[in-house]
Every structure is written in C-alpha cells, then in structure tokens.
Coordinates of C-alpha atoms in Angstrom, one line a residue:
M1 CA -8.4 -4.5 10.4
N2 CA -10.0 -1.5 8.8
R3 CA -8.7 -0.6 5.4
R4 CA -8.6 2.7 3.4
A5 CA -10.2 2.4 0.1
L6 CA -9.1 5.6 0.6
A7 CA -7.1 28.7 -1.9
L8 CA -4.2 26.3 -1.9
C9 CA -1.2 28.7 -2.0
G10 CA -2.7 30.6 1.0
A11 CA -3.0 27.4 3.0
A12 CA 0.6 26.5 2.4
A13 CA 1.8 30.0 3.4
S14 CA -0.3 29.8 6.6
V15 CA 1.8 26.9 7.9
A16 CA 5.2 27.8 6.5
V17 CA 6.3 29.5 9.7
L18 CA 5.7 26.3 11.6
V19 CA 7.9 24.1 9.5
P20 CA 11.6 24.0 9.9
A21 CA 13.9 24.5 6.9
A22 CA 13.9 21.3 4.8
P23 CA 17.2 19.5 4.3
S24 CA 18.8 20.3 1.1
A25 CA 18.7 17.9 -1.9
A26 CA 22.5 17.5 -1.5
A27 CA 22.2 16.6 2.1
S28 CA 19.4 14.1 1.5
R29 CA 21.6 12.3 -1.0
A30 CA 24.7 12.3 1.1
P31 CA 25.9 9.0 2.5
A32 CA 24.7 8.6 6.1
E33 CA 25.8 6.2 8.8
P34 CA 24.7 5.8 12.4
P35 CA 27.1 7.6 14.7
A36 CA 28.1 4.2 16.2
T37 CA 26.9 0.7 16.4
P38 CA 23.4 1.0 17.9
A39 CA 22.5 -0.8 21.1
A40 CA 21.4 -4.4 20.6
I41 CA 17.6 -4.7 20.6
R42 CA 16.1 -6.0 23.8
W43 CA 13.3 -8.4 22.9
S44 CA 10.3 -9.1 25.0
D45 CA 7.5 -11.5 24.7
C46 CA 4.4 -10.2 22.9
A47 CA 2.9 -13.5 21.7
T48 CA -0.6 -13.7 20.4
K49 CA -2.8 -16.7 19.9
A50 CA -2.1 -16.6 16.2
Y51 CA 1.7 -16.0 16.6
P52 CA 2.8 -17.7 19.9
T53 CA 6.5 -17.0 19.5
L54 CA 6.3 -13.3 18.5
Q55 CA 8.6 -10.9 20.3
C56 CA 8.7 -7.1 20.3
G57 CA 11.5 -4.5 20.7
T58 CA 12.5 -1.0 19.7
V59 CA 15.4 0.8 18.1
K60 CA 16.4 4.4 18.1
V61 CA 17.3 6.1 14.8
P62 CA 18.3 9.6 13.9
L63 CA 15.4 11.9 12.8
D64 CA 17.8 13.5 10.3
H65 CA 20.4 11.0 9.0
A66 CA 22.6 13.9 7.9
K67 CA 22.9 14.7 11.7
P68 CA 23.4 11.3 13.3
D69 CA 24.1 12.8 16.7
G70 CA 20.9 14.9 16.7
R71 CA 17.4 14.1 17.7
R72 CA 16.4 10.4 17.8
I73 CA 13.0 8.8 17.1
T74 CA 11.9 5.3 18.0
L75 CA 10.9 2.4 15.6
A76 CA 8.8 -0.5 16.9
L77 CA 9.9 -3.9 15.8
S78 CA 8.6 -7.5 16.0
R79 CA 10.4 -10.8 15.5
V80 CA 9.7 -14.5 15.1
P81 CA 13.2 -15.9 16.0
H82 CA 14.8 -18.7 14.0
T83 CA 14.7 -22.2 15.4
A84 CA 17.1 -24.0 13.1
K85 CA 20.7 -24.7 14.2
S86 CA 22.1 -22.6 11.3
S87 CA 20.6 -19.2 10.5
L88 CA 20.4 -17.1 7.4
G89 CA 20.0 -13.9 9.5
P90 CA 17.2 -11.5 9.6
L91 CA 14.4 -11.4 7.0
L92 CA 12.8 -7.9 7.2
V93 CA 9.2 -7.7 6.0
N94 CA 7.1 -4.7 5.0
P95 CA 3.4 -4.6 3.9
G96 CA 3.5 -1.4 1.9
G97 CA 1.5 1.8 2.2
P98 CA 3.4 4.0 2.8
G99 CA 1.9 4.0 6.2
G100 CA 1.4 0.2 6.8
S101 CA 2.3 -1.4 10.0
G102 CA 4.5 -4.5 9.7
L103 CA 4.4 -5.8 13.2
S104 CA 1.8 -8.5 12.5
L105 CA 3.2 -9.3 9.1
A106 CA 6.2 -10.9 10.6
G107 CA 4.0 -13.5 12.2
H108 CA 2.1 -14.2 9.0
V109 CA 5.3 -14.6 6.9
A110 CA 6.9 -16.9 9.5
A111 CA 3.7 -19.1 9.6
A112 CA 3.1 -19.1 5.8
L113 CA 6.6 -20.0 4.6
P114 CA 7.5 -23.6 4.7
K115 CA 8.8 -24.5 8.1
E116 CA 12.2 -25.6 6.8
V117 CA 12.7 -22.1 5.3
A118 CA 11.1 -19.9 8.1
S119 CA 13.1 -21.8 10.8
R120 CA 16.4 -20.4 9.3
F121 CA 15.4 -16.7 9.5
D122 CA 14.7 -14.2 12.2
V123 CA 11.5 -12.8 10.6
V124 CA 11.4 -9.1 11.6
G125 CA 8.5 -6.8 11.1
F126 CA 8.7 -3.0 11.7
D127 CA 6.6 0.1 11.9
P128 CA 8.4 2.7 9.7
R129 CA 9.0 6.2 11.0
G130 CA 5.7 7.8 11.9
V131 CA 3.7 4.6 11.8
G132 CA 1.7 2.8 14.4
R133 CA 3.7 2.0 17.5
S134 CA 6.8 3.9 16.4
E135 CA 7.3 7.2 18.2
P136 CA 6.3 9.9 17.4
A137 CA 3.4 8.6 15.3
L138 CA 1.5 10.9 12.9
D139 CA -2.1 11.8 13.0
C140 CA -2.6 15.0 11.0
R141 CA -6.3 15.5 11.2
P142 CA -8.3 12.9 13.2
G143 CA -11.6 12.0 11.6
H144 CA -10.6 13.3 8.2
F145 CA -12.5 10.4 6.6
A146 CA -15.6 10.5 8.8
A147 CA -18.8 9.8 7.0
V148 CA -20.5 11.3 5.1
R149 CA -18.0 13.1 2.9
P150 CA -18.7 15.2 -0.2
D151 CA -19.4 13.3 -3.4
T152 CA -16.1 12.7 -5.1
L153 CA -17.5 13.6 -8.5
P154 CA -17.3 17.4 -8.7
L155 CA -20.3 18.1 -11.0
T156 CA -20.8 21.5 -9.4
P157 CA -18.4 24.2 -8.2
A158 CA -19.7 23.8 -4.7
V159 CA -18.8 20.1 -4.6
E160 CA -15.3 20.7 -6.0
R161 CA -14.7 23.5 -3.5
A162 CA -15.8 21.3 -0.6
N163 CA -13.3 18.6 -1.6
R164 CA -10.5 21.1 -2.2
E165 CA -11.1 22.6 1.2
R166 CA -10.9 19.2 2.8
A167 CA -7.6 18.4 1.1
T168 CA -6.1 21.8 1.9
A169 CA -7.2 21.6 5.5
F170 CA -5.5 18.2 5.8
A171 CA -2.2 19.6 4.5
A172 CA -2.4 22.6 6.8
A173 CA -3.1 20.4 9.8
C174 CA -0.1 18.2 9.0
G175 CA 2.1 21.3 9.0
E176 CA 0.6 22.6 12.2
R177 CA 0.8 19.3 14.2
H178 CA 3.9 17.7 12.7
G179 CA 6.0 20.5 11.1
D180 CA 9.1 19.3 12.9
L181 CA 8.8 15.8 11.4
L182 CA 7.5 16.4 7.8
P183 CA 10.9 17.2 6.3
Y184 CA 12.2 13.8 7.4
L185 CA 9.3 11.6 6.3
D186 CA 10.4 10.2 3.0
T187 CA 11.4 6.8 1.5
R188 CA 15.2 7.5 1.5
S189 CA 15.1 8.3 5.3
A190 CA 13.0 5.2 5.9
A191 CA 15.6 3.1 4.0
R192 CA 18.4 4.5 6.1
D193 CA 16.4 3.5 9.1
L194 CA 16.5 -0.1 7.9
D195 CA 20.3 0.0 8.0
V196 CA 20.2 1.1 11.6
V197 CA 17.9 -1.8 12.3
R198 CA 20.4 -4.1 10.5
A199 CA 23.2 -2.9 12.7
A200 CA 21.1 -3.2 15.8
L201 CA 20.3 -6.8 14.9
G202 CA 24.1 -7.5 14.6
A203 CA 23.8 -8.6 11.0
Q204 CA 26.3 -7.9 8.2
R205 CA 23.5 -8.5 5.6
I206 CA 19.7 -8.6 5.6
S207 CA 17.1 -10.4 3.5
Y208 CA 14.0 -8.4 2.7
L209 CA 10.4 -9.2 1.5
G210 CA 8.3 -6.2 0.6
Y211 CA 4.8 -5.8 -0.8
S212 CA 3.5 -2.9 -2.9
Y213 CA 5.2 0.3 -1.6
G214 CA 7.5 -2.0 0.3
T215 CA 9.0 -2.9 -3.0
Y216 CA 10.1 0.7 -3.6
L217 CA 11.4 0.9 0.0
G218 CA 13.4 -2.2 -0.6
A219 CA 14.7 -1.0 -4.0
V220 CA 15.9 2.3 -2.4
Y221 CA 17.6 0.4 0.5
A222 CA 19.3 -1.8 -2.1
K223 CA 20.5 1.3 -4.0
L224 CA 22.0 2.9 -0.9
F225 CA 23.4 -0.3 0.6
P226 CA 23.8 -3.0 -2.1
E227 CA 26.6 -4.9 -0.3
R228 CA 24.2 -5.4 2.7
V229 CA 21.5 -7.3 0.8
R230 CA 21.4 -11.1 1.0
R231 CA 18.0 -11.7 -0.6
L232 CA 15.6 -9.1 -2.1
A233 CA 12.0 -10.4 -2.8
L234 CA 9.6 -7.8 -4.2
D235 CA 5.9 -8.6 -4.5
S236 CA 3.6 -6.3 -6.6
A237 CA 6.2 -3.8 -7.7
V238 CA 5.9 0.0 -7.7
D239 CA 7.0 1.6 -11.0
P240 CA 10.1 3.5 -9.9
D241 CA 9.7 5.9 -12.8
G242 CA 6.1 6.9 -11.8
V243 CA 6.7 8.2 -8.3
W244 CA 4.1 9.4 -7.4
Y245 CA 1.7 11.5 -9.4
D246 CA 2.0 9.4 -12.6
S247 CA 1.6 6.2 -10.7
N248 CA -1.7 7.3 -9.2
L249 CA -3.1 8.2 -12.7
A250 CA -2.0 4.8 -14.0
Q251 CA -3.8 3.1 -11.0
D252 CA -7.1 4.6 -12.1
Y253 CA -7.1 2.8 -15.4
A254 CA -6.1 -0.5 -13.8
F255 CA -8.7 -0.2 -11.1
E256 CA -11.4 0.4 -13.8
D257 CA -10.4 -2.9 -15.3
R258 CA -10.7 -4.7 -11.9
H259 CA -14.0 -3.0 -11.2
R260 CA -15.4 -4.3 -14.5
A261 CA -14.0 -7.7 -13.8
F262 CA -16.1 -7.7 -10.5
L263 CA -19.2 -6.6 -12.4
A264 CA -18.7 -9.3 -14.9
W265 CA -18.3 -11.9 -12.1
V266 CA -21.6 -10.7 -10.5
A267 CA -23.3 -11.0 -13.9
K268 CA -21.9 -14.6 -14.4
N269 CA -23.4 -15.4 -11.0
D270 CA -26.8 -13.9 -11.7
A271 CA -28.5 -16.9 -10.4
V272 CA -27.3 -15.9 -6.9
Y273 CA -27.3 -12.1 -7.1
G274 CA -30.1 -11.4 -9.5
L275 CA -28.6 -8.1 -10.8
G276 CA -28.6 -9.0 -14.5
G277 CA -27.1 -11.7 -16.7
G278 CA -24.7 -9.3 -18.5
P279 CA -22.0 -6.8 -17.4
A280 CA -23.9 -3.9 -18.9
A281 CA -27.0 -4.7 -16.8
V282 CA -24.9 -5.0 -13.6
E283 CA -23.1 -1.8 -14.4
G284 CA -26.5 -0.1 -14.7
A285 CA -27.4 -1.4 -11.3
W286 CA -24.1 -0.1 -9.9
S287 CA -24.7 3.4 -11.4
R288 CA -28.2 3.5 -10.0
M289 CA -26.9 2.5 -6.6
R290 CA -24.2 5.1 -6.6
A291 CA -26.7 7.8 -7.6
A292 CA -29.1 6.7 -4.9
V293 CA -26.6 6.8 -2.0
A294 CA -25.2 10.1 -3.3
A295 CA -28.7 11.5 -2.9
E296 CA -29.5 9.8 0.4
P297 CA -26.6 7.9 2.1
A298 CA -27.4 4.3 2.9
G299 CA -28.1 4.0 6.6
G300 CA -27.1 7.6 7.0
T301 CA -23.5 6.5 6.6
V302 CA -22.6 5.3 3.1
G303 CA -22.7 8.1 0.5
A304 CA -21.0 8.0 -2.9
A305 CA -17.5 8.5 -1.5
E306 CA -18.0 5.8 1.1
L307 CA -19.5 3.5 -1.5
E308 CA -16.4 3.8 -3.7
D309 CA -14.1 3.2 -0.7
T310 CA -16.1 0.1 0.3
F311 CA -15.8 -1.5 -3.2
L312 CA -12.2 -0.5 -3.7
P313 CA -10.8 -3.4 -1.7
G314 CA -12.4 -5.7 -4.3
G315 CA -9.8 -4.3 -6.7
Y316 CA -7.0 -5.4 -4.5
Y317 CA -8.3 -8.9 -3.7
D318 CA -11.1 -10.8 -5.3
G319 CA -11.7 -12.8 -2.2
Y320 CA -13.8 -9.8 -1.1
W321 CA -16.1 -10.2 -4.1
P322 CA -18.8 -12.4 -2.6
R323 CA -19.2 -10.1 0.4
L324 CA -19.4 -7.0 -1.8
A325 CA -21.8 -8.7 -4.2
T326 CA -24.1 -9.6 -1.3
A327 CA -24.2 -6.0 -0.1
F328 CA -24.6 -4.7 -3.7
A329 CA -27.6 -7.0 -4.3
A330 CA -29.3 -6.3 -1.0
Y331 CA -29.3 -2.6 -1.6
A332 CA -29.8 -2.6 -5.4
K333 CA -32.8 -4.9 -5.3
D334 CA -34.4 -4.2 -1.9
R335 CA -32.9 -0.9 -0.7
E336 CA -31.6 -2.9 2.3
S337 CA -28.8 -0.8 3.8
G338 CA -27.6 -3.2 6.5
P339 CA -25.2 -5.3 4.5
L340 CA -23.8 -2.3 2.7
V341 CA -23.1 -0.4 6.0
T342 CA -21.6 -3.6 7.5
A343 CA -19.3 -4.0 4.5
Y344 CA -18.2 -0.3 4.8
R345 CA -17.5 -0.8 8.5
A346 CA -15.4 -3.9 7.8
L347 CA -13.5 -2.9 4.7
A348 CA -13.4 0.9 4.4
E349 CA -14.2 2.8 7.6
S350 CA -11.1 4.7 8.9
D351 CA -10.3 4.3 12.6
A352 CA -7.3 5.8 14.5
A353 CA -4.9 3.4 12.8
G354 CA -6.3 4.4 9.4
D355 CA -5.9 8.0 10.2
N356 CA -2.3 7.4 11.1
G357 CA -1.7 5.3 8.0
Y358 CA -3.2 8.0 5.8
S359 CA -1.1 10.7 7.5
V360 CA 2.1 8.8 6.8
Y361 CA 1.0 8.0 3.3
T362 CA 0.5 11.6 2.4
A363 CA 3.6 12.7 4.3
V364 CA 5.9 10.3 2.4
Q365 CA 4.4 10.6 -1.0
C366 CA 4.1 14.4 -0.9
R367 CA 7.7 14.7 0.2
D368 CA 9.3 12.0 -2.0
A369 CA 8.7 13.7 -5.3
A370 CA 7.2 16.7 -7.0
W371 CA 3.4 17.0 -7.4
P372 CA 1.6 19.6 -9.5
R373 CA 0.9 22.8 -7.5
E374 CA -1.6 24.2 -10.0
W375 CA -5.1 22.8 -9.4
N376 CA -6.0 23.3 -13.1
Q377 CA -3.6 20.5 -14.0
W378 CA -5.2 18.1 -11.4
R379 CA -8.6 19.0 -12.8
A380 CA -7.7 18.5 -16.4
D381 CA -5.8 15.2 -15.8
T382 CA -8.5 13.8 -13.7
W383 CA -11.4 14.6 -16.0
R384 CA -9.3 13.1 -18.9
V385 CA -8.8 9.9 -16.9
H386 CA -12.4 9.9 -15.7
A387 CA -13.6 9.7 -19.3
K388 CA -12.2 6.1 -19.5
A389 CA -11.9 5.2 -15.8
P390 CA -14.8 6.7 -13.8
F391 CA -14.8 4.2 -10.9
L392 CA -11.8 5.6 -9.1
A393 CA -10.4 8.7 -10.9
W394 CA -11.9 11.4 -8.8
N395 CA -11.8 9.4 -5.6
N396 CA -8.1 8.8 -6.1
A397 CA -7.5 12.5 -7.0
W398 CA -9.0 13.7 -3.7
Y399 CA -7.1 11.1 -1.7
N400 CA -3.8 12.5 -3.0
A401 CA -4.9 16.1 -3.3
P402 CA -3.1 17.3 -0.1
C403 CA 0.1 17.0 -2.1
A404 CA -1.0 20.1 -4.1
S405 CA -0.5 22.3 -1.1
W406 CA 2.0 20.3 1.0
P407 CA 3.9 22.5 3.4
V408 CA 7.4 21.2 2.7
P409 CA 9.1 21.1 -0.6
P410 CA 9.6 17.8 -2.5
L411 CA 12.8 15.8 -2.9
T412 CA 14.1 14.2 -6.1
P413 CA 13.4 10.5 -6.3
P414 CA 16.6 8.3 -6.5
D415 CA 17.4 6.3 -9.5
V416 CA 17.1 2.7 -8.2
T417 CA 19.0 1.2 -11.2
N418 CA 21.4 -1.3 -9.6
T419 CA 24.2 -3.4 -11.0
K420 CA 25.7 -4.4 -7.6
L421 CA 23.0 -6.6 -6.1
P422 CA 22.8 -10.3 -5.9
P423 CA 19.8 -11.6 -8.0
A424 CA 16.5 -10.1 -6.8
L425 CA 13.2 -11.9 -7.2
I426 CA 10.1 -9.8 -8.4
L427 CA 6.7 -11.4 -8.3
Q428 CA 3.7 -9.8 -10.0
A429 CA 0.1 -10.4 -11.2
T430 CA -0.5 -9.2 -14.8
G431 CA -3.8 -7.6 -13.8
D432 CA -2.7 -6.0 -10.6
A433 CA -4.5 -2.6 -10.2
A434 CA -2.6 -0.9 -7.4
T435 CA 0.8 -1.5 -8.9
P436 CA 0.2 -2.2 -12.6
Y437 CA 2.3 -4.8 -14.4
E438 CA 4.4 -2.4 -16.4
G439 CA 6.0 -1.2 -13.1
A440 CA 7.3 -4.7 -12.4
V441 CA 8.8 -4.9 -15.9
S442 CA 10.5 -1.5 -15.4
L443 CA 11.9 -2.5 -12.0
H444 CA 13.1 -5.9 -13.5
R445 CA 15.1 -4.0 -16.1
K446 CA 16.6 -1.7 -13.5
L447 CA 17.8 -4.4 -11.2
R448 CA 20.5 -6.3 -13.1
G449 CA 20.3 -10.0 -12.7
S450 CA 16.8 -9.9 -11.2
S451 CA 14.2 -12.5 -12.1
L452 CA 10.5 -11.8 -12.8
V453 CA 7.8 -14.4 -11.9
V454 CA 4.4 -13.6 -13.2
E455 CA 0.9 -14.8 -12.1
E456 CA -0.6 -14.8 -15.6
G457 CA -4.1 -13.4 -15.7
G458 CA -4.2 -12.7 -11.9
G459 CA -5.6 -9.5 -10.6
N460 CA -4.8 -9.6 -6.9
H461 CA -2.3 -7.2 -5.3
G462 CA 0.1 -9.1 -3.1
V463 CA 0.4 -12.6 -4.6
T464 CA 2.8 -14.5 -2.4
L465 CA 1.9 -16.3 0.9
G466 CA -1.7 -15.8 -0.1
G467 CA -2.6 -19.3 -1.4
N468 CA -0.8 -19.6 -4.8
A469 CA 1.5 -22.7 -4.3
C470 CA 3.4 -22.0 -7.5
L471 CA 4.4 -18.5 -6.5
D472 CA 5.0 -19.5 -2.9
G473 CA 7.4 -22.2 -4.2
H474 CA 9.5 -19.7 -6.1
L475 CA 9.6 -17.5 -3.1
A476 CA 10.6 -20.3 -0.7
R477 CA 13.4 -21.6 -3.0
Y478 CA 14.7 -18.1 -3.4
L479 CA 14.8 -17.4 0.3
A480 CA 16.4 -20.7 1.1
D481 CA 19.3 -20.6 -1.3
G482 CA 19.0 -17.7 -3.7
T483 CA 17.6 -19.8 -6.6
V484 CA 15.8 -17.7 -9.2
P485 CA 14.2 -19.0 -12.4
R486 CA 15.8 -17.9 -15.7
G487 CA 13.6 -17.4 -18.8
S488 CA 14.5 -18.3 -22.4
G489 CA 15.1 -14.7 -23.4
T490 CA 11.7 -14.3 -25.1
G491 CA 9.4 -12.0 -23.2
E492 CA 9.9 -10.3 -19.9
A493 CA 8.9 -13.1 -17.5
D494 CA 11.4 -15.6 -16.3
A495 CA 8.6 -17.9 -15.0
T496 CA 4.8 -17.9 -15.0
C497 CA 2.3 -19.3 -12.6
D498 CA -1.4 -19.9 -13.2
R499 CA -3.8 -17.5 -11.4
L500 CA -5.9 -18.6 -8.6
P501 CA -9.5 -19.4 -9.6
E502 CA -12.1 -16.7 -9.1
P503 CA -14.1 -17.0 -5.8
E504 CA -17.3 -18.9 -5.8
P505 CA -20.5 -17.2 -4.6
E506 CA -22.1 -18.8 -1.6
P507 CA -25.8 -19.8 -1.5
A508 CA -26.0 -17.8 1.7
A509 CA -25.4 -14.6 -0.3
A510 CA -29.0 -14.9 -1.7
K511 CA -30.3 -14.7 1.9
G512 CA -28.4 -11.5 2.7
T513 CA -25.9 -13.1 5.1
T514 CA -22.1 -12.8 4.9
P515 CA -20.7 -15.5 2.6
D516 CA -17.7 -17.5 3.6
T517 CA -14.9 -17.5 1.1
A518 CA -14.0 -21.1 1.8
G519 CA -10.4 -22.2 0.9
R520 CA -9.1 -18.6 1.0
A521 CA -8.1 -18.3 4.6
Q522 CA -4.5 -17.6 3.8
G523 CA -5.4 -15.0 1.2
L524 CA -7.8 -13.3 3.5
A525 CA -5.2 -13.3 6.3
L526 CA -2.6 -11.7 4.1
H527 CA -4.9 -9.0 2.6
G528 CA -6.0 -8.1 6.1
L529 CA -2.4 -7.1 6.8
L530 CA -1.8 -5.1 3.6
P531 CA -3.0 -1.5 3.6
G532 CA -5.1 -0.2 0.8
R533 CA -3.8 2.4 -1.6
G534 CA -0.5 0.6 -2.0

C-alpha cells in the first residue's frame, strides 16, 4: 500500500459559482436522524487469503443530514462476523486520515485481537464518505503528487510561487469537480453517517476503535450520540483544541524530534551504514543528500520533496528505519539511486488511492475549521517553525496549503467535552509525532471517566495491535468487559507500558539489499493500513 508522506482569492472566486450554498452553522449543529430505520445490510463474501471470513456490504446515507429525505450517497463496509454464542455487537474500526480506507482494517483487528475477544464482536470496517469504494469517491486533481515536484523550501520567489500555484490549482480543481459534495465533507457529517451504519446493523449501541484522525471522528460521534456508545477506544489521539491549523504546526516540531531519533539510530549503527558515528555527522550526510537530489533528482524521480515524503513514514513507525537507512547509505556514500527510488515507490509514491485519500484529507480538514486566508501568515508561521524544525515544516505547509483558498467556508469545530459516556480508553506513545502526546492529555481531560494508557518513550503512531503485548492487553480487557486502569492520581497516565525496542539493522543492509525487520510482522501489517499525515 502506497503512503503519503505527503493569486489565492482569485482562484477561490473562479470556482464559487460551481459550489452550492454551504449549510449554515446552525443547520450543521442541528440534531439529525435518518428518516427511518435504514435497510438491513446485505453482506456478501469478499474473503481474501489473509482474511478468509471477510464480508462486504453497503449502506445509503443522506448527503446532507439536515435533509434526510434528500440525495443519498453510498458507504462501503466490511465485516468479520462474530463466532461466539453471545455477541457484544458491532466494533467499528477506523484507520485515520481523514481519507483512510477501513475495509482491510476490520480483518487486521479481528485477527490481531485475542480470539476470545474478537469472536464476540462483528468487527466492521468502513470507507467514510468520499473515500475508496464509497460512492461518489473524490479525486480532485489526479497526479497532483507526480514526481518531480518543486523543492518544498521556498528559497526563491519562483519556488514559492510554483508551490502556491500547485496548492491553489488543487483547491480550484476540487471545487470544479466536486463542488456539490464539498459542503458535506466534514467530520460531523461522517460521525452522523456512523449512526446510520449503527441503525443498519440493527444495534442499539456500538463499540469503536479509532486510530489517529479516527480518534477525533470517534470523539465527535460520542458527543453527538453518547447513549449509543458501548466502548470507545482511541489510539494516538488528535488534540481536539488544535483542529486543524495549530495541530499541523505542532506536528512539525514532533516530527523533527523523530527525524533526529532516526539519525541518531543510524549513527549508533555506523558499523552497518557507515555514515558517521555521531548524530551531527549523519545529519551532515542527510543535508548533503537533500541538496544533491534537489539539484539533480535521484533516478530522475526523487527530488527534495520526494525525499522528504520517503523518509516521513519513518516518523510514523520505526520499523521502516532499516529500509530507509539502507537507501540513505547507498545514495550518500556511492550515489546509488536504486534503493532510494525503490523506497520512494514503496513508501511515498501516490497512486489513485493516494490521490483519493489526499482529496478527502483536504476536503475534510479545510471544511472542519477555519484556516488562515492570508498567505503572509502561513509564510511567517512556517519560517518560524522551520528555524527549529526544518525537516517537515515547509513540506507540511504545502501539503495543507489548499486550505488557504478552499472554495467552501469553514465550520466551527464541536466541543467534544463529554460527561455522558461510559469510560473511554485512550492509548498513546509519549513521542508520537503525528498526534503529539499533549493532545491525548487534552482529550483525556475532556472525556470524563476516561483512562489514559501511555507507551513511555515510544515514538510510533498507532500503538495497539502492532506488537506491544502490554498495550494490547489493556485494549483486549477493555473491549471484553469495559475494564480500564485507574491511576493513583499523580500524573496524567492511568497506566504505562514499556516501549518496543528499536529495530535492529540487518547485515544485508551493508550490501544494499532490503533488510527484513524480523519480529515486527504485526507492526508492519498495521502500519501498512494506517494512512500517513494522520
């Protein structure tokens, strides 16, 4: 699965006539119900070798939940049915994004949970509105991430102009191609979709496991329908107070820390990679590599922007470090482009699914909340962040820059503070870059009665069902009977787990072959299903 690493006013005006009037803020906050109980889902076999009991189905939901008798759209669903005599009902799972497909995640969750727990749930995956096999699916500007893109670092007016034009063109294309849908692509609408799914499943209550952005989707659902939540497990939590501009700035600093952790790991394994025995030496090799591919893209494919995209997944999951270090060493020492291009193809190159995921990502984030419309603010904020966090600051700014000229106005994010829920379980690594730790603390405080389980010193994004037995045990107990740990009252965490050990380099790395991250099969499987950028 490929992963994404990764004149404004005039453009917005040019698409305004193509976009229908957005629903008012009052209408978007109004309680909404399906017009009647939706038809039961007709499940059909869609088994794969990995998931032999997987089933697929669809459900119709209102495009505009304020007009439940109006136009309908289709959500694609998957299910691994329960096998135990007594069932705890549906467990809906979401991998994040926004824009991530959850159809395969259902199979992973059902297989990774202890059998005695998974057998009591119908594990249900879904493609949110606009995503994947749901209809209609967004694709605003096919090939938007085709190599080679402009350097992300705008050291000249021409480079800055080229990047701004790309972002503006993407926003304009979204309005032209999908203007009828954009006013209804937001987290609140997606949360209301989940309640239609619940009704179609014939369930009074649902359980939910969400990763990354999926934690925010789950928290919004719980705010709208607290009485319909049985269990709420939230892994790698979005800060509900940072949606979305501030959260992306916070990411930049956290990804800088993860990038430096990677460079330090390469230095520690200098006997294998030969890039220097200290972090400073390895950082110098990195800077020279970036400058080299900016001047002449590796293999005619990997320029500076693509290089950053390729190494970004290492900030999400350290299981990619051996592969990335191999490619880094091959190019930095011998100017060998092959491993670098191969890593880009595997970890960063955007295909049609990636184009769809990015289209939904921008549509939801640009609609959910206000973004600065003045480019001068983006420029000033990004240069300020770049001074301390150069690895991702400008790359991340351009990734989100379509929101500066988005063709529909923003909504106001809901306050997810909740006093009506059963205890929720929040799981978080202290060094998570995509959703920094402070966001989990904030969410913990807002969900009364929730419990926070922390992977102390961990840096991966998405920490359950990826190989940490301690975290997986907390999740399994919670899903089985609602058990949550309770801390002593000192500190934020109710329980802590040790982090997984760092990956080991493989001797094969020295020969330029792809190293095998032995013992991390479950982690690699999980992170192949979680989209980058949240």
